[in-house]
């Protein structure tokens, strides 16, 4: 069974810093990987989706990379802002059409 | 474009009672998902529909949970009878996916229904 781990569980940084969130998965036979953000009391918002054949995806200040062979993905956030404060979740879809989420990294950007 | 709608937003029931949640996906989205998110954990996929057919329900506790998506649009998720451990946020999501070759798999989530079982 696929297991998805996110480290650290919580992260606090001053505004303007660049930061990296980590996601690891145990089974490299994935179909795709998505990064989401979740604000308190709200649903999830998809940030980036990387297909298994891709190495990275970029959207604005966000860059997600995927190393399928080592079972790792990173989400890079450039020039962090207080509005980036949220919980960031990664999820993998396996070749059996099942989705597995990590427990998330709670990010606080301090003004 | 309207997002994924869910109701109710909050529900408090006693154990052994029944409860139902409703989801209306984004118009034109063929795939609909129900997730259970227990406090402090990531969402767990319960069931996935493609139009009105079930694609995967391997993690749905079928002895007490049921879901349907009549006419391939709205969906309801029911719990009967509820247990204390069912307390969670139930999230509905939808995506454009219409088949294995379709890469438009970005999922759009509703605000969720927060269930408390006493």
Coordinates of N, CA and C in Angstrom, one line a residue:
Chain A
X1 N 0.8 -1.2 0.0 CA 0.0 0.0 0.0 C 0.9 1.3 0.0
X2 N 0.5 2.2 -0.8 CA 1.2 3.5 -0.9 C 1.2 4.3 0.4
X3 N 2.3 4.8 0.9 CA 2.3 5.7 2.0 C 3.0 7.0 1.6
X4 N 2.3 8.1 2.0 CA 2.8 9.4 1.6 C 3.2 10.2 2.9
X5 N 4.4 10.7 2.9 CA 4.9 11.4 4.1 C 5.3 12.8 3.8
X6 N 5.0 13.7 4.7 CA 5.4 15.1 4.4 C 6.2 15.6 5.7
X7 N 7.3 16.2 5.4 CA 8.2 16.7 6.4 C 8.7 18.1 6.0
X8 N 8.6 19.1 6.9 CA 8.2 19.0 8.3 C 6.7 19.0 8.4
X9 N 6.2 18.7 9.6 CA 4.8 18.8 9.9 C 4.3 20.3 10.0
X10 N 5.3 21.2 10.5 CA 5.0 22.6 10.6 C 6.2 23.4 10.3
X11 N 6.0 24.6 9.8 CA 7.2 25.4 9.4 C 6.8 26.8 9.5
X12 N 7.7 27.6 10.1 CA 7.5 29.0 10.3 C 8.6 29.8 9.7
X13 N 8.4 30.7 8.9 CA 9.4 31.5 8.2 C 9.1 33.0 8.2
X14 N 10.1 33.9 8.1 CA 9.8 35.3 8.0 C 9.4 35.6 6.5
X15 N 8.6 36.6 6.3 CA 8.2 37.0 5.0 C 9.4 37.3 4.1
X16 N 9.3 36.9 2.9 CA 10.3 37.1 1.9 C 11.3 35.9 1.7
X17 N 11.3 35.0 2.6 CA 12.2 33.8 2.5 C 11.7 32.9 1.4
X18 N 12.6 32.2 0.8 CA 12.3 31.1 -0.1 C 12.3 29.8 0.7
X19 N 11.4 28.9 0.4 CA 11.2 27.7 1.2 C 10.9 26.5 0.4
X20 N 11.2 25.3 1.0 CA 11.0 24.1 0.3 C 10.2 23.1 1.2
X21 N 9.1 22.6 0.7 CA 8.3 21.6 1.4 C 8.6 20.2 0.7
X22 N 8.6 19.2 1.5 CA 9.0 17.9 1.0 C 7.8 16.9 1.1
X23 N 7.8 16.0 0.1 CA 6.8 14.9 0.1 C 7.5 13.7 -0.4
X24 N 7.3 12.6 0.3 CA 7.9 11.3 -0.1 C 6.9 10.2 -0.2
X25 N 7.0 9.3 -1.1 CA 6.1 8.2 -1.3 C 6.8 6.9 -1.4
X26 N 6.2 5.8 -1.0 CA 6.9 4.5 -0.9 C 6.9 3.7 -2.2
X27 N 5.8 3.9 -3.0 CA 5.7 3.1 -4.3 C 5.9 4.0 -5.5
X28 N 6.9 3.8 -6.3 CA 7.2 4.7 -7.4 C 6.3 4.5 -8.6
X29 N 5.4 3.5 -8.5 CA 4.5 3.3 -9.6 C 3.3 4.2 -9.5
X30 N 3.5 5.5 -9.8 CA 2.5 6.5 -9.7 C 2.0 7.0 -11.0
X31 N 0.8 7.5 -11.1 CA 0.3 8.0 -12.3 C 0.5 9.5 -12.4
X32 N 0.3 10.2 -11.3 CA 0.6 11.6 -11.2 C 0.7 12.0 -9.7
X33 N 1.1 13.3 -9.5 CA 1.2 13.8 -8.1 C 0.7 15.2 -8.1
X34 N -0.1 15.6 -7.1 CA -0.6 16.9 -7.0 C -0.2 17.6 -5.7
X35 N 0.0 18.9 -5.7 CA 0.2 19.7 -4.5 C -1.1 20.5 -4.3
X36 N -1.6 20.5 -3.1 CA -2.8 21.3 -2.8 C -2.4 22.3 -1.6
X37 N -3.2 23.3 -1.4 CA -3.2 24.1 -0.2 C -4.6 24.0 0.4
X38 N -4.6 24.0 1.7 CA -5.9 24.0 2.5 C -5.8 25.1 3.5
X39 N -6.8 26.0 3.4 CA -7.0 27.0 4.4 C -7.9 26.6 5.5
X40 N -7.8 27.0 6.7 CA -8.6 26.6 7.8 C -10.1 26.6 7.5
X41 N -10.8 25.5 7.7 CA -12.3 25.5 7.5 C -12.7 25.5 6.1
X42 N -11.7 25.3 5.2 CA -12.1 25.3 3.8 C -11.6 24.1 3.1
X43 N -12.1 23.9 1.8 CA -11.6 22.8 1.1 C -10.2 23.0 0.5
X44 N -9.8 22.0 -0.3 CA -8.5 22.1 -0.9 C -8.5 22.8 -2.2
X45 N -7.4 23.5 -2.5 CA -7.2 24.1 -3.8 C -6.0 23.5 -4.4
X46 N -6.1 23.0 -5.7 CA -5.0 22.4 -6.4 C -4.1 23.5 -6.8
X47 N -2.8 23.3 -6.6 CA -1.7 24.2 -6.9 C -1.0 23.8 -8.2
X48 N -0.6 22.6 -8.2 CA 0.2 22.0 -9.3 C 0.0 20.5 -9.5
X49 N -0.1 20.1 -10.7 CA -0.2 18.6 -11.0 C 1.0 18.2 -11.9
X50 N 1.7 17.2 -11.5 CA 2.8 16.7 -12.3 C 2.5 15.3 -12.7
X51 N 2.5 15.0 -14.0 CA 2.3 13.7 -14.5 C 3.6 12.9 -14.3
X52 N 3.5 11.6 -14.2 CA 4.6 10.7 -13.9 C 5.8 10.8 -14.9
X53 N 5.5 11.3 -16.1 CA 6.5 11.5 -17.1 C 7.2 12.8 -17.0
X54 N 6.7 13.7 -16.2 CA 7.3 15.0 -16.1 C 8.2 15.1 -14.9
X55 N 9.1 16.1 -14.9 CA 10.1 16.4 -13.9 C 9.7 17.5 -13.0
X56 N 9.0 18.5 -13.6 CA 8.6 19.7 -12.8 C 7.5 20.4 -13.4
X57 N 6.8 21.3 -12.6 CA 5.8 22.2 -13.0 C 5.9 23.5 -12.3
X58 N 5.6 24.6 -13.0 CA 5.8 25.9 -12.4 C 4.5 26.7 -12.5
X59 N 4.2 27.5 -11.5 CA 3.0 28.4 -11.6 C 3.4 29.6 -10.7
X60 N 3.7 30.7 -11.3 CA 4.0 31.9 -10.5 C 5.2 31.7 -9.6
X61 N 5.0 31.9 -8.3 CA 6.1 31.7 -7.4 C 6.3 30.3 -6.9
X62 N 5.5 29.4 -7.5 CA 5.6 28.0 -7.1 C 6.2 27.1 -8.1
X63 N 7.1 26.2 -7.6 CA 7.7 25.2 -8.5 C 7.7 23.9 -7.8
X64 N 7.1 22.9 -8.5 CA 7.1 21.5 -7.9 C 7.9 20.6 -8.8
X65 N 8.7 19.8 -8.1 CA 9.6 18.8 -8.9 C 9.2 17.4 -8.5
X66 N 9.5 16.5 -9.3 CA 9.1 15.1 -9.1 C 10.3 14.2 -9.5
X67 N 10.8 13.4 -8.5 CA 11.8 12.4 -8.8 C 11.1 11.0 -8.5
X68 N 10.5 10.4 -9.5 CA 9.7 9.2 -9.3 C 10.6 8.1 -8.8
X69 N 11.7 7.9 -9.3 CA 12.6 6.8 -8.9 C 13.0 6.8 -7.5
X70 N 13.1 8.0 -6.9 CA 13.5 8.1 -5.5 C 12.3 8.3 -4.6
X71 N 11.1 8.4 -5.2 CA 9.9 8.6 -4.4 C 9.8 9.9 -3.7
X72 N 10.2 11.0 -4.4 CA 10.2 12.3 -3.8 C 9.6 13.4 -4.7
X73 N 9.0 14.4 -4.0 CA 8.6 15.6 -4.7 C 8.9 16.8 -3.7
X74 N 9.2 17.9 -4.3 CA 9.4 19.1 -3.5 C 8.5 20.2 -4.1
X75 N 8.0 21.1 -3.2 CA 7.3 22.3 -3.6 C 8.2 23.4 -3.1
X76 N 8.6 24.2 -4.0 CA 9.4 25.4 -3.8 C 8.6 26.6 -3.9
X77 N 8.6 27.4 -2.8 CA 7.8 28.7 -2.8 C 8.9 29.8 -2.7
X78 N 8.8 30.7 -3.7 CA 9.8 31.8 -3.7 C 9.2 33.1 -3.1
X79 N 10.0 33.8 -2.4 CA 9.6 35.1 -1.8 C 8.3 35.0 -1.1
X80 N 8.3 34.2 0.0 CA 7.0 33.9 0.7 C 6.3 35.1 1.2
X81 N 5.0 35.0 1.3 CA 4.2 36.2 1.7 C 3.2 35.6 2.8
X82 N 2.7 36.5 3.7 CA 1.8 36.1 4.7 C 0.6 35.4 4.2
X83 N 0.2 35.7 3.0 CA -1.0 35.0 2.3 C -0.7 33.6 1.9
X84 N 0.6 33.2 2.0 CA 0.9 31.8 1.7 C 0.7 30.9 2.9
X85 N 0.4 31.5 4.0 CA 0.1 30.7 5.3 C -1.1 29.8 5.1
X86 N -0.8 28.5 5.2 CA -1.9 27.5 5.0 C -1.2 26.1 5.2
X87 N -2.0 25.1 5.1 CA -1.5 23.7 5.1 C -1.3 23.3 3.7
X88 N -0.2 22.7 3.4 CA 0.1 22.2 2.0 C 0.2 20.7 2.0
X89 N -0.6 20.1 1.2 CA -0.8 18.7 1.1 C -0.3 18.2 -0.3
X90 N 0.4 17.0 -0.3 CA 0.7 16.4 -1.6 C -0.2 15.1 -1.7
X91 N -0.5 14.7 -2.9 CA -1.3 13.5 -3.1 C -0.8 12.8 -4.3
X92 N -0.7 11.5 -4.2 CA -0.3 10.7 -5.4 C -1.5 9.9 -5.9
X93 N -1.5 9.7 -7.2 CA -2.5 8.8 -7.8 C -1.7 7.6 -8.3
X94 N -2.1 6.4 -7.8 CA -1.3 5.2 -8.3 C -2.0 4.7 -9.6
X95 N -1.3 3.7 -10.1 CA -1.8 3.2 -11.4 C -3.1 2.4 -11.3
X96 N -3.5 2.1 -10.0 CA -4.7 1.5 -9.8 C -5.9 2.5 -9.5
X97 N -5.6 3.8 -9.9 CA -6.7 4.8 -9.8 C -7.0 5.2 -8.4
X98 N -6.2 4.9 -7.4 CA -6.4 5.3 -6.0 C -5.6 6.5 -5.7
X99 N -6.1 7.4 -4.8 CA -5.4 8.6 -4.4 C -4.9 8.4 -3.0
X100 N -3.7 8.9 -2.7 CA -3.2 8.8 -1.3 C -2.6 10.2 -1.0
X101 N -3.1 10.8 0.1 CA -2.7 12.1 0.6 C -1.7 12.0 1.7
X102 N -0.8 12.9 1.8 CA 0.1 13.1 3.0 C -0.7 13.8 4.1
X103 N -0.1 13.9 5.3 CA -0.8 14.6 6.4 C -0.6 16.1 6.3
X104 N 0.3 16.6 5.4 CA 0.4 18.0 5.2 C 1.5 18.7 6.0
X105 N 1.9 19.9 5.5 CA 2.9 20.7 6.2 C 2.1 22.1 6.5
X106 N 2.1 22.4 7.8 CA 1.4 23.7 8.1 C 2.4 24.8 8.1
X107 N 2.2 25.7 7.1 CA 3.2 26.8 6.9 C 2.6 28.1 7.5
X108 N 3.5 28.8 8.3 CA 3.2 30.2 8.8 C 4.2 31.1 8.3
X109 N 3.8 32.2 7.6 CA 4.8 33.2 7.1 C 4.5 34.4 7.9
X110 N 5.6 34.8 8.7 CA 5.5 35.9 9.6 C 5.8 37.2 9.0
X111 N 4.9 38.2 9.1 CA 5.1 39.5 8.4 C 6.3 40.2 9.1
Chain B
X1 N -17.3 30.9 -13.0 CA -17.7 29.5 -13.0 C -17.9 29.1 -11.5
X2 N -19.1 28.5 -11.3 CA -19.5 28.1 -9.9 C -18.6 26.9 -9.5
X3 N -18.3 26.9 -8.2 CA -17.4 25.8 -7.7 C -18.2 24.6 -7.3
X4 N -17.6 23.7 -6.6 CA -18.3 22.5 -6.0 C -19.1 22.9 -4.8
X5 N -20.3 22.6 -4.8 CA -21.2 23.0 -3.7 C -21.5 21.8 -2.8
X6 N -21.5 22.0 -1.5 CA -21.8 20.9 -0.5 C -22.7 21.4 0.5
X7 N -23.6 20.5 1.0 CA -24.5 20.8 2.1 C -24.8 19.6 2.9
X8 N -25.1 19.7 4.2 CA -24.9 20.9 5.0 C -23.4 21.2 5.2
X9 N -23.1 22.4 5.8 CA -21.7 22.7 6.1 C -21.3 22.1 7.5
X10 N -22.3 21.9 8.4 CA -22.0 21.3 9.7 C -23.2 20.4 10.0
X11 N -22.9 19.3 10.8 CA -23.9 18.4 11.2 C -23.4 17.8 12.5
X12 N -24.3 17.8 13.5 CA -24.1 17.1 14.8 C -25.1 16.1 15.0
X13 N -24.7 14.8 15.2 CA -25.7 13.8 15.4 C -25.2 12.9 16.5
X14 N -26.1 12.0 17.0 CA -25.7 11.1 18.0 C -25.4 9.7 17.3
X15 N -24.5 9.0 18.0 CA -24.1 7.7 17.4 C -25.4 6.8 17.2
X16 N -25.3 6.0 16.1 CA -26.3 5.2 15.7 C -27.4 5.9 14.9
X17 N -27.3 7.2 14.8 CA -28.3 7.9 13.9 C -27.7 7.9 12.5
X18 N -28.6 8.3 11.5 CA -28.2 8.3 10.1 C -28.0 9.8 9.7
X19 N -27.2 9.9 8.7 CA -26.9 11.3 8.1 C -26.6 11.2 6.6
X20 N -26.9 12.2 5.9 CA -26.6 12.3 4.5 C -26.0 13.6 4.1
X21 N -25.1 13.5 3.2 CA -24.4 14.7 2.7 C -24.7 14.8 1.2
X22 N -24.8 16.1 0.7 CA -25.0 16.3 -0.7 C -23.9 17.1 -1.4
X23 N -23.7 16.8 -2.6 CA -22.6 17.4 -3.4 C -23.1 17.7 -4.8
X24 N -22.8 18.9 -5.2 CA -23.1 19.3 -6.6 C -21.8 19.7 -7.3
X25 N -21.3 18.9 -8.2 CA -20.0 19.2 -8.8 C -20.0 20.4 -9.8
X26 N -18.8 20.8 -10.3 CA -18.8 21.8 -11.3 C -19.4 21.2 -12.6
X27 N -20.2 22.1 -13.2 CA -20.9 21.7 -14.4 C -20.0 21.1 -15.5
X28 N -20.3 19.9 -16.0 CA -19.5 19.3 -17.0 C -18.4 18.4 -16.5
X29 N -18.2 18.4 -15.2 CA -17.1 17.5 -14.7 C -17.7 16.0 -14.6
X30 N -17.0 15.1 -15.2 CA -17.4 13.7 -15.3 C -17.1 13.0 -14.0
X31 N -16.0 13.3 -13.4 CA -15.6 12.5 -12.2 C -15.9 13.2 -10.9
X32 N -16.4 12.5 -10.0 CA -16.7 13.0 -8.6 C -16.1 12.1 -7.6
X33 N -15.6 12.8 -6.5 CA -14.9 12.0 -5.5 C -15.5 12.4 -4.1
X34 N -15.5 11.5 -3.2 CA -15.9 11.7 -1.8 C -14.6 11.3 -1.0
X35 N -14.2 12.3 -0.1 CA -13.1 12.0 0.8 C -13.5 12.2 2.2
X36 N -12.9 11.5 3.1 CA -13.0 11.7 4.6 C -11.7 12.2 5.1
X37 N -11.8 13.4 5.8 CA -10.6 13.9 6.4 C -10.8 14.0 7.9
X38 N -10.1 13.1 8.7 CA -10.1 13.2 10.1 C -9.1 14.2 10.6
X39 N -9.4 14.9 11.7 CA -8.6 16.0 12.2 C -7.1 15.5 12.3
X40 N -6.3 16.3 11.7 CA -4.8 16.1 11.8 C -4.3 15.1 10.7
X41 N -5.2 14.6 9.9 CA -4.8 13.7 8.8 C -5.1 14.2 7.4
X42 N -4.5 13.6 6.4 CA -4.8 14.0 5.1 C -6.1 13.3 4.7
X43 N -6.8 13.8 3.6 CA -8.0 13.2 3.1 C -7.8 11.8 2.7
X44 N -8.8 10.9 2.9 CA -8.8 9.6 2.5 C -9.9 9.4 1.5
X45 N -9.6 8.9 0.3 CA -10.6 8.7 -0.8 C -11.6 7.6 -0.4
X46 N -12.9 7.9 -0.3 CA -13.9 6.9 0.0 C -14.4 6.2 -1.3
X47 N -14.8 7.1 -2.3 CA -15.4 6.6 -3.5 C -15.2 7.6 -4.6
X48 N -15.1 7.0 -5.8 CA -14.9 7.8 -7.0 C -15.9 7.4 -8.1
X49 N -16.6 8.3 -8.6 CA -17.6 8.1 -9.7 C -17.0 8.6 -11.0
X50 N -17.3 7.9 -12.1 CA -17.1 8.4 -13.4 C -18.5 8.4 -14.1
X51 N -19.0 9.7 -14.3 CA -20.4 9.9 -14.7 C -21.3 9.2 -13.5
X52 N -22.1 8.3 -13.8 CA -22.9 7.7 -12.7 C -22.4 6.3 -12.3
X53 N -21.2 5.9 -12.8 CA -20.7 4.6 -12.4 C -19.6 4.7 -11.4
X54 N -19.5 3.7 -10.6 CA -18.4 3.7 -9.5 C -17.1 3.2 -10.1
X55 N -16.0 4.0 -10.0 CA -14.7 3.6 -10.5 C -13.9 2.9 -9.4
X56 N -14.0 3.4 -8.2 CA -13.3 2.8 -7.1 C -14.1 3.1 -5.8
X57 N -14.3 2.1 -5.0 CA -14.9 2.3 -3.7 C -14.2 1.3 -2.7
X58 N -13.0 1.1 -2.9 CA -12.3 0.1 -2.1 C -12.1 0.5 -0.7
X59 N -12.1 1.8 -0.4 CA -11.9 2.3 1.0 C -13.2 2.7 1.6
X60 N -14.3 2.4 1.0 CA -15.6 2.8 1.6 C -16.1 1.7 2.5
X61 N -16.4 2.0 3.8 CA -16.9 1.0 4.7 C -18.3 0.7 4.4
X62 N -18.5 -0.3 3.5 CA -19.8 -0.6 2.9 C -20.9 -1.1 3.9
X63 N -20.4 -1.5 5.1 CA -21.5 -1.9 6.0 C -22.3 -0.8 6.5
X64 N -21.7 0.5 6.4 CA -22.5 1.6 7.0 C -22.5 2.8 6.1
X65 N -21.6 2.9 5.1 CA -21.5 4.0 4.2 C -22.1 3.6 2.8
X66 N -22.8 4.5 2.2 CA -23.3 4.3 0.8 C -23.3 5.6 0.1
X67 N -23.1 5.5 -1.2 CA -23.1 6.7 -2.0 C -23.7 6.4 -3.4
X68 N -24.3 7.5 -3.9 CA -24.9 7.3 -5.3 C -24.7 8.6 -6.0
X69 N -24.8 8.5 -7.3 CA -24.7 9.7 -8.2 C -25.6 9.5 -9.4
X70 N -26.9 9.7 -9.1 CA -27.9 9.5 -10.1 C -27.8 10.5 -11.2
X71 N -27.9 10.1 -12.4 CA -27.9 11.0 -13.6 C -26.5 11.6 -13.8
X72 N -25.5 11.1 -13.1 CA -24.1 11.6 -13.4 C -23.9 13.0 -13.0
X73 N -24.7 13.6 -12.1 CA -24.4 15.0 -11.7 C -24.3 15.0 -10.2
X74 N -25.4 15.3 -9.5 CA -25.3 15.4 -8.0 C -25.0 14.1 -7.4
X75 N -24.5 14.1 -6.2 CA -24.2 12.9 -5.4 C -24.6 13.0 -4.0
X76 N -24.9 11.9 -3.4 CA -25.2 11.9 -1.9 C -24.3 10.8 -1.3
X77 N -23.9 11.1 -0.1 CA -23.1 10.1 0.7 C -23.9 10.0 2.0
X78 N -24.2 8.7 2.3 CA -25.0 8.4 3.5 C -24.2 7.6 4.5
X79 N -24.4 7.8 5.8 CA -23.8 7.0 6.8 C -25.0 6.5 7.7
X80 N -25.1 5.2 7.8 CA -26.2 4.6 8.6 C -25.8 3.2 9.1
X81 N -25.6 3.0 10.4 CA -25.7 4.0 11.5 C -24.3 4.6 11.7
X82 N -24.2 5.9 12.3 CA -23.0 6.5 12.5 C -22.3 6.1 13.8
X83 N -21.0 6.1 13.7 CA -20.2 5.8 14.9 C -19.3 7.0 15.3
X84 N -18.8 7.0 16.5 CA -18.0 8.1 17.0 C -16.8 8.4 16.1
X85 N -16.2 7.3 15.5 CA -15.0 7.5 14.7 C -15.3 8.0 13.3
X86 N -16.6 8.2 13.0 CA -17.0 8.9 11.7 C -16.9 10.4 11.8
X87 N -16.6 10.9 13.0 CA -16.5 12.4 13.1 C -15.3 12.8 12.2
X88 N -15.6 13.7 11.3 CA -14.6 14.1 10.3 C -15.2 15.2 9.4
X89 N -14.3 15.7 8.5 CA -14.8 16.6 7.5 C -15.0 15.7 6.2
X90 N -16.1 15.8 5.6 CA -16.4 15.0 4.3 C -16.3 16.0 3.2
X91 N -15.3 15.7 2.3 CA -15.0 16.6 1.2 C -15.5 16.0 -0.1
X92 N -16.1 16.8 -0.9 CA -16.4 16.3 -2.3 C -15.5 17.1 -3.3
X93 N -15.1 16.4 -4.3 CA -14.3 17.1 -5.3 C -14.8 16.6 -6.7
X94 N -14.5 17.3 -7.7 CA -14.8 16.9 -9.1 C -13.6 17.3 -10.0
X95 N -13.6 16.6 -11.2 CA -12.6 16.9 -12.2 C -13.2 16.5 -13.5
X96 N -12.5 17.0 -14.6 CA -13.0 16.9 -16.0 C -12.8 15.4 -16.5
X97 N -12.0 14.6 -15.8 CA -11.5 13.4 -16.4 C -12.7 12.5 -17.0
X98 N -12.5 12.1 -18.2 CA -13.5 11.2 -18.8 C -12.9 9.9 -19.2
X99 N -11.7 9.6 -19.0 CA -11.1 8.3 -19.3 C -9.6 8.3 -19.0
X100 N -9.0 7.2 -19.1 CA -7.6 7.0 -18.8 C -6.7 7.9 -19.6
X101 N -7.1 8.3 -20.8 CA -6.2 9.1 -21.6 C -6.3 10.5 -21.4
X102 N -7.3 10.9 -20.6 CA -7.6 12.3 -20.3 C -6.7 12.8 -19.2
X103 N -5.9 13.9 -19.5 CA -4.9 14.3 -18.5 C -5.5 15.5 -17.6
X104 N -6.7 15.9 -17.9 CA -7.3 17.0 -17.1 C -7.8 16.5 -15.8
X105 N -6.8 16.1 -14.9 CA -7.2 15.5 -13.6 C -7.2 16.5 -12.4
X106 N -7.0 17.8 -12.7 CA -7.0 18.7 -11.5 C -8.3 18.6 -10.8
X107 N -8.2 18.3 -9.5 CA -9.5 18.2 -8.7 C -9.8 19.5 -8.1
X108 N -11.1 19.8 -8.1 CA -11.7 21.0 -7.5 C -12.5 20.6 -6.3
X109 N -12.2 21.1 -5.1 CA -12.8 20.7 -3.9 C -13.9 21.7 -3.4
X110 N -15.0 21.1 -2.8 CA -15.9 21.9 -2.1 C -15.5 22.3 -0.8
X111 N -16.3 23.0 0.0 CA -15.8 23.5 1.3 C -15.9 22.4 2.4
X112 N -16.6 21.3 2.1 CA -16.7 20.2 3.0 C -17.9 20.3 4.0
X113 N -18.2 19.1 4.5 CA -19.2 19.1 5.6 C -18.5 18.5 6.8
X114 N -18.6 19.3 7.9 CA -18.0 18.9 9.2 C -19.0 18.1 10.0
X115 N -18.7 16.8 10.2 CA -19.6 16.0 11.0 C -19.1 15.7 12.4
X116 N -19.9 15.9 13.4 CA -19.5 15.5 14.8 C -20.5 14.5 15.2
X117 N -20.0 13.3 15.6 CA -20.9 12.2 16.2 C -20.7 12.1 17.7
X118 N -21.8 12.3 18.4 CA -21.7 12.3 19.9 C -22.1 11.0 20.5

